[in-house]
Short mmCIF file of C-alpha atoms in Angstrom, two decimals:
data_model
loop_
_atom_site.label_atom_id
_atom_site.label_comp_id
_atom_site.label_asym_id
_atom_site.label_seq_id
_atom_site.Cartn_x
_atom_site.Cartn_y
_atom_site.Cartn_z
CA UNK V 1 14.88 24.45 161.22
CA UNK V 2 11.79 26.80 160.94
CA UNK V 3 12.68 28.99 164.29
CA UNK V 4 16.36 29.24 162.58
CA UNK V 5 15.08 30.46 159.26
CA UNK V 6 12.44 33.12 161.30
CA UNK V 7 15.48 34.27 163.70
CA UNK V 8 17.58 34.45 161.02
CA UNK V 9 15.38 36.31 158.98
CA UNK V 10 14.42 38.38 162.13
CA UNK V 11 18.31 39.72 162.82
CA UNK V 12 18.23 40.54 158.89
CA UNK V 13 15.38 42.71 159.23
CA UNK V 14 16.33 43.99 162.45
CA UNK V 15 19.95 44.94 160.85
CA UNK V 16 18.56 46.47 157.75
CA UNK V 17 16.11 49.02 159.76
CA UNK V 18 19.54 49.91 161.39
CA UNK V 19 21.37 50.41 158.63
CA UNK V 20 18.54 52.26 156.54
CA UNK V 21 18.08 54.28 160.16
CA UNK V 22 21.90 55.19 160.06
CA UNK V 23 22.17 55.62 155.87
CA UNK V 24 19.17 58.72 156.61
CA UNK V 25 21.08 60.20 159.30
CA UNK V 26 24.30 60.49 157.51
CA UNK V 27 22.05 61.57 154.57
CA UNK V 28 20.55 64.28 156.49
CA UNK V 29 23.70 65.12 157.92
CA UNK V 30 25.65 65.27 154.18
CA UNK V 31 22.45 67.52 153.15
CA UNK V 32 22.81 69.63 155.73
CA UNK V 33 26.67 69.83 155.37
CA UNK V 34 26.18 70.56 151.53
CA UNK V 35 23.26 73.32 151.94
CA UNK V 36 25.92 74.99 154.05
CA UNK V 37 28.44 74.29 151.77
CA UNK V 38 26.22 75.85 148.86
CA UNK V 39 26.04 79.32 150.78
CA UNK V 40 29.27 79.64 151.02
CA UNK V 41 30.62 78.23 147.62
CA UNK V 42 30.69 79.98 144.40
CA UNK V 43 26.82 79.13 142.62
CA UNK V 44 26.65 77.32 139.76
CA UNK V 45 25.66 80.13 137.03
CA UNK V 46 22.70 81.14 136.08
CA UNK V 47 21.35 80.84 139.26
CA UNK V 48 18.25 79.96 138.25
CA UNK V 49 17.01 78.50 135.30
CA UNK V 50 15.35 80.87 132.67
CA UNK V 51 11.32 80.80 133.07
CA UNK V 52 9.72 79.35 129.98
CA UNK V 53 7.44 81.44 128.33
CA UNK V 54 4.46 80.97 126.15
CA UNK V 55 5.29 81.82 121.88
CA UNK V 56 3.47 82.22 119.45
CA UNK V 57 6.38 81.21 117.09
CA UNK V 58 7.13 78.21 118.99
CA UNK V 59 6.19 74.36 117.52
CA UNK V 60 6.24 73.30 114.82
CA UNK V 61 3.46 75.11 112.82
CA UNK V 62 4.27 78.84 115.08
CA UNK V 63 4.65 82.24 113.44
CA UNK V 64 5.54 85.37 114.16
CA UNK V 65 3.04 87.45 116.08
CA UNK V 66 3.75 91.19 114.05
CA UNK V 67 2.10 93.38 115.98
CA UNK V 68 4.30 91.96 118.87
CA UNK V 69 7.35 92.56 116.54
CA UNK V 70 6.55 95.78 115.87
CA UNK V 71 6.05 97.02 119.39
CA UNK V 72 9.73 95.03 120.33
CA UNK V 73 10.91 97.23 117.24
CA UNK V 74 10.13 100.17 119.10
CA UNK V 75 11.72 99.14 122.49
CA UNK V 76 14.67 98.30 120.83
CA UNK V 77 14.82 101.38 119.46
CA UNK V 78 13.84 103.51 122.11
CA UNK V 79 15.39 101.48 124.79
CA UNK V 80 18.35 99.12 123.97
CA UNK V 81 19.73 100.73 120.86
CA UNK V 82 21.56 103.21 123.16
CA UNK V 83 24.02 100.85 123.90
CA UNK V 84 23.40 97.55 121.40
CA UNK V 85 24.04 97.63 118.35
CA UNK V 86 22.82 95.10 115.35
CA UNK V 87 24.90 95.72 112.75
CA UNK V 88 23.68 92.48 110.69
CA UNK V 89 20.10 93.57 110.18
CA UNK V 90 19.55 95.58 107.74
CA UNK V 91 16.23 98.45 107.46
CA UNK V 92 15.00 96.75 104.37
CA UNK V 93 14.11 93.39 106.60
CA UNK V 94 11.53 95.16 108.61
CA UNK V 95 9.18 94.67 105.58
CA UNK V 96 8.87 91.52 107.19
CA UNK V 97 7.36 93.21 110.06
CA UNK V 98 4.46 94.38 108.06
CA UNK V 99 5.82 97.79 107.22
CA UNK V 100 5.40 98.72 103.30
CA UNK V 101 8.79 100.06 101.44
CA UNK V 102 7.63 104.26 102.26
CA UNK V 103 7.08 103.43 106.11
CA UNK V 104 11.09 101.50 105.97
CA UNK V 105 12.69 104.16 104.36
CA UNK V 106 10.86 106.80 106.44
CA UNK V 107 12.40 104.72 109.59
CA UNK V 108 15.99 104.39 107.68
CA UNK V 109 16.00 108.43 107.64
CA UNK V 110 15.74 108.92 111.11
CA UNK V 111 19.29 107.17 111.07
CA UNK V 112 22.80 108.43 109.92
CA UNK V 113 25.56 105.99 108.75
CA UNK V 114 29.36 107.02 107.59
CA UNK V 115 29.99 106.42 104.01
CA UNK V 116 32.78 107.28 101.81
CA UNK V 117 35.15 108.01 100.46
CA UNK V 118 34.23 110.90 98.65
CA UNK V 119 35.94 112.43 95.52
CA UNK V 120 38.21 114.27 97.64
CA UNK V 121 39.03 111.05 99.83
CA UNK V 122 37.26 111.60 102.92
CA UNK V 123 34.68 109.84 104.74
CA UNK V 124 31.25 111.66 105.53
CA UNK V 125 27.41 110.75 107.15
CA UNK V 126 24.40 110.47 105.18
CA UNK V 127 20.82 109.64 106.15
CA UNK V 128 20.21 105.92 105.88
CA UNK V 129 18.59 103.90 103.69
CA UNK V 130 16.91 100.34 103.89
CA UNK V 131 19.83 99.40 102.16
CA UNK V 132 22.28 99.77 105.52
CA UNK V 133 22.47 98.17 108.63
CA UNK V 134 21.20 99.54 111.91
CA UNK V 135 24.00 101.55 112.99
CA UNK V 136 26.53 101.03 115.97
CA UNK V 137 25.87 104.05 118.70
CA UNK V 138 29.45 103.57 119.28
CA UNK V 139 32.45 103.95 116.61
CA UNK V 140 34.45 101.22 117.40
CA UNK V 141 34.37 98.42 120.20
CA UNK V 142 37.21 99.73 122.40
CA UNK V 143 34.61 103.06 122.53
CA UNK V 144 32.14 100.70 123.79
CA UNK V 145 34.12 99.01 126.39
CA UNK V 146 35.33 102.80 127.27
CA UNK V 147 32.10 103.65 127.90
CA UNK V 148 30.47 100.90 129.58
CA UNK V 149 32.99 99.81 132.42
CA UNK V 150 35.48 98.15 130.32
CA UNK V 151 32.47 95.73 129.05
CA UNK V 152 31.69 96.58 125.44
CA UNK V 153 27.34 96.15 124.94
CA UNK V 154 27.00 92.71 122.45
CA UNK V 155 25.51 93.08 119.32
CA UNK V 156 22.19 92.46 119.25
CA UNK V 157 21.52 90.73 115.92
CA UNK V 158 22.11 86.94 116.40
CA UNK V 159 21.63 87.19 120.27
CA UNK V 160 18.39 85.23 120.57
CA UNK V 161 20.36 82.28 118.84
CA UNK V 162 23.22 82.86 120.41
CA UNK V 163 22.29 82.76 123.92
CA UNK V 164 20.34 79.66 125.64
CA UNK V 165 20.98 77.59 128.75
CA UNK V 166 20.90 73.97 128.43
CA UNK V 167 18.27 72.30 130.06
CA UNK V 168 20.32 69.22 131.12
CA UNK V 169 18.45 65.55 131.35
CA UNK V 170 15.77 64.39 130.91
CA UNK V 171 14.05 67.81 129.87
CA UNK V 172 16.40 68.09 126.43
CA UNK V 173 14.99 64.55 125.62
CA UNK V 174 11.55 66.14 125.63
CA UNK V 175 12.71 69.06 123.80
CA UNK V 176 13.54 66.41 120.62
CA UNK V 177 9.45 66.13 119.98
CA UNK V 178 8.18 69.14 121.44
CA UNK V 179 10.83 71.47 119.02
CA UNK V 180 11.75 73.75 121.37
CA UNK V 181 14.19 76.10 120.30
CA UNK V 182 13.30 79.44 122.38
CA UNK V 183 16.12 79.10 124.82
CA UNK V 184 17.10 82.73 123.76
CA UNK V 185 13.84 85.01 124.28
CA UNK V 186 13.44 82.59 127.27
CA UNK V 187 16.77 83.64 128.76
CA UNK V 188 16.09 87.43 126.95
CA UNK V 189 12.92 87.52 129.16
CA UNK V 190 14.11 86.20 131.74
CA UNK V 191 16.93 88.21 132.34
CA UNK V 192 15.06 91.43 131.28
CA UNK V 193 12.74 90.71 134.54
CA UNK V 194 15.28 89.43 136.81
CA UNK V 195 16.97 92.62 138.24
CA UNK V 196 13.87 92.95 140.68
CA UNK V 197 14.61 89.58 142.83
CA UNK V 198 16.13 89.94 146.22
CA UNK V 199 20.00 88.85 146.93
CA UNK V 200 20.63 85.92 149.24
CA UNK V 201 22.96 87.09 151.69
CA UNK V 202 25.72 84.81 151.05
CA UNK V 203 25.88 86.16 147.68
CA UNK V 204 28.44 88.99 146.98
CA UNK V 205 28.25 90.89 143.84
CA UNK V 206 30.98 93.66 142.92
CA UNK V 207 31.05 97.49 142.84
CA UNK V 208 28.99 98.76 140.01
CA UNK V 209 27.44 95.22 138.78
CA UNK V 210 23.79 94.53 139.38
CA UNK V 211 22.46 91.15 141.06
CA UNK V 212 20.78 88.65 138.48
CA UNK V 213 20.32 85.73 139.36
CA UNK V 214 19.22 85.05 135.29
CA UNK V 215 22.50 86.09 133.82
CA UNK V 216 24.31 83.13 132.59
CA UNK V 217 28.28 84.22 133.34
CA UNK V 218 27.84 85.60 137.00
CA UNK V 219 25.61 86.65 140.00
CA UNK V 220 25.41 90.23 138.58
CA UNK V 221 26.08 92.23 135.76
CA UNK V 222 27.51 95.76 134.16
CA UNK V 223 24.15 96.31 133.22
CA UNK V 224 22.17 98.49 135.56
CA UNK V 225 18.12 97.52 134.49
CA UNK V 226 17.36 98.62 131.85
CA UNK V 227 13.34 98.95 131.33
CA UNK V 228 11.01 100.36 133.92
CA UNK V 229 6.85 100.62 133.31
CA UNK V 230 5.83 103.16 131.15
CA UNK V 231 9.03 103.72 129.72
CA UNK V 232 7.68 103.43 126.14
CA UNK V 233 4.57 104.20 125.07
CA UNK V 234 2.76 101.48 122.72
CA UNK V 235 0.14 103.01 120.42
CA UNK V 236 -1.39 99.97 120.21
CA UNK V 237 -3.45 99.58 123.80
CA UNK V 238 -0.84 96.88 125.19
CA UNK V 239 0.28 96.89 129.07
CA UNK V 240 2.99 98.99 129.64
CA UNK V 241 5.03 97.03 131.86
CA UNK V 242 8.09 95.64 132.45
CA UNK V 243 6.94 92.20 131.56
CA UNK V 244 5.21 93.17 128.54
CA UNK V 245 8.52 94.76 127.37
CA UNK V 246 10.17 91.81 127.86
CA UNK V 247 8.48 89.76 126.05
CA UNK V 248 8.05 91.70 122.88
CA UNK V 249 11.74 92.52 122.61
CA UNK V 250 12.50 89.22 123.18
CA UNK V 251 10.22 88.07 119.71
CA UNK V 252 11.83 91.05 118.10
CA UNK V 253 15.29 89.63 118.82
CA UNK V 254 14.24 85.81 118.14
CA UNK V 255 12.69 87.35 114.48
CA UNK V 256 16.07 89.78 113.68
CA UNK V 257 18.14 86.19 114.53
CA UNK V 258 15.97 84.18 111.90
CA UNK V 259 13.59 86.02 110.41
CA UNK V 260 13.00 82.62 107.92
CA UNK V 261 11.64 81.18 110.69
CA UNK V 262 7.82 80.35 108.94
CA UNK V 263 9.17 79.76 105.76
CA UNK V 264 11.37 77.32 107.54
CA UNK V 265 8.79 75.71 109.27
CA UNK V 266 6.72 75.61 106.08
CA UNK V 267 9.44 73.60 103.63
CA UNK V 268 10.11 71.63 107.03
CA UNK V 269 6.05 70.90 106.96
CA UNK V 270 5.92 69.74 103.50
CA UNK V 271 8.96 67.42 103.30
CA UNK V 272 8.22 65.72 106.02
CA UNK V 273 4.87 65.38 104.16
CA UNK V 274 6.37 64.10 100.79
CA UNK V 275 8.63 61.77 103.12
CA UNK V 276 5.25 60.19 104.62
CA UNK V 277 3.52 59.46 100.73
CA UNK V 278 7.05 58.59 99.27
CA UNK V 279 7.52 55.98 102.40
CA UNK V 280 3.63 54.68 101.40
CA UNK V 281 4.30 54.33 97.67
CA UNK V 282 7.67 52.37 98.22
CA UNK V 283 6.05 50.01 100.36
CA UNK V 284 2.86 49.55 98.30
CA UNK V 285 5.33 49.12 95.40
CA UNK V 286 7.35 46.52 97.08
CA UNK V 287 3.91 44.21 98.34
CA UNK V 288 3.14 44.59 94.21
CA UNK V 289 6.25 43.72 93.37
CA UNK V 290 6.34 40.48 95.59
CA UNK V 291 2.82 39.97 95.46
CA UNK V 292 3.15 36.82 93.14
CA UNK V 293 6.52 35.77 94.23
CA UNK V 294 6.61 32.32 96.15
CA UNK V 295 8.05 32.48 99.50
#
């Protein structure tokens, strides 16, 4: 009976080396077939995932870094205002930047916006004031599009909310303590820096797009790069460089999307607070309450 059991148990080992031999091999042979498969089929988009980046408004206690917002100020304006506009932030916000109510409307004046009608009906410029809205640099959308290969720029005020790439299981699950909610300057920075990365060969891109493999609709885009090094000057001291760019228009963007982002943060802070001594009292209320009460 013993030999029986050990040969039997023998053939079963024997059979499942086989079959865990043969299992690998087709394995190998499916990865194989779907790497190939993968250089010839359309990507999955983006490409690759955005590269998290360090903020310091990130967590649950982060704030804005000004300085930072400040110098992404002045790329925007020196850089991506050409072609974005952000027609739902208005000059008087950049007090939150640090700037006092001379130095906003000093920056509102270098800006003209249509107003009107007049007394004799007709529309006309003025100089801005922190009352407006950055201005479009195009008048109307089908301009844009006209100008920009049939794809009209996006506006630039909500886009740091407005664009993020889910991070897909299990990472979103750690995203629930950690608060994360910088998927925007992530993909902002990320895409801002991407344009230098080498095409695979099996990737086509078409005539007048640009290879990223960042962007989230496509392999490329319309948009040739946009920032180089030294491109603006900061009067502060900090790097000039593409990366450096990147990252402060990226907080810029994040701040013109919710610029209540500490004060959030703050009331956020002090409820849960409250929620914490209110859950204490309850309970020391109830073992008062039932103290003397028989079971």
């Amino acid at each position: 009976m013993k030999k029986l059991v050990a040969g039997i148990l023998s053939f079963a080992l024997v059979a499942g080396l086989g079959v865990s031999f043969a299992t690998a091999e087709e394995a190998a042979s499916a990865g194989g077939a779907e790497a190939e498969h993968a250089a010839s089929a359309t990507p999955h988009y983006p490409i690759h995932k955005p590269k998290q980046q360090e903020w310091s408004f990130a967590g649950p206690f982060g704030k804005y870094d000004k300085g930072q917002l400040q110098r992404g100020l002045k790329v925007y304006t020196e850089v991506c205002s050409a072609c974005h506009s952000m027609s739902l932030v208005s000059f008087r916000t950049l007090e939150g930047l640090g700037y006092s109510e001379a130095q906003v409307k000093a920056f509102a004046a270098n800006y003209e916006v249509q107003d009107g009608p007049n007394s004799d009906g007709e529309m006309f410029t003025r100089k801005a004031v922190p009352a407006d809205y950055f201005p479009s640099p195009y008048a109307n959308h089908e301009a844009a599009a006209a100008s920009n290969n049939g794809a009209a720029p996006p506006d630039f005020s909500l886009i740091a909310k407005a664009r993020g790439i889910t991070r897909g299981f299990p990472q979103f699950v750690f995203d629930i303590f950690t608060q994360y909610q910088e998927g925007g300057p992530d993909y902002i920075y990320s895409l801002l820096t991407g344009y230098d990365e080498e095409k695979p060969a099996h990737i086509e891109v078409g005539e007048g797009t640009h290879y990223n493999p960042y962007f989230a609709n496509a392999a490329a885009l319309a948009m040739a790069k946009p920032i180089s090094d030294d491109q603006v000057t900061y009067d502060d001291g900090s790097p000039q460089t593409v990366d450096q760019y990147a990252h402060d228009v990226s907080a810029f963007l994040m701040w013109a999307a919710e610029p209540h982002l500490e004060e959030r943060k703050r009331t956020g802070f002090m409820v849960m607070v409250f929620l914490v001594i209110f859950t204490g009292l309850i309970y020391l209320t109830k073992k008062s309450v039932y103290a003397n009460k028989e079971s």
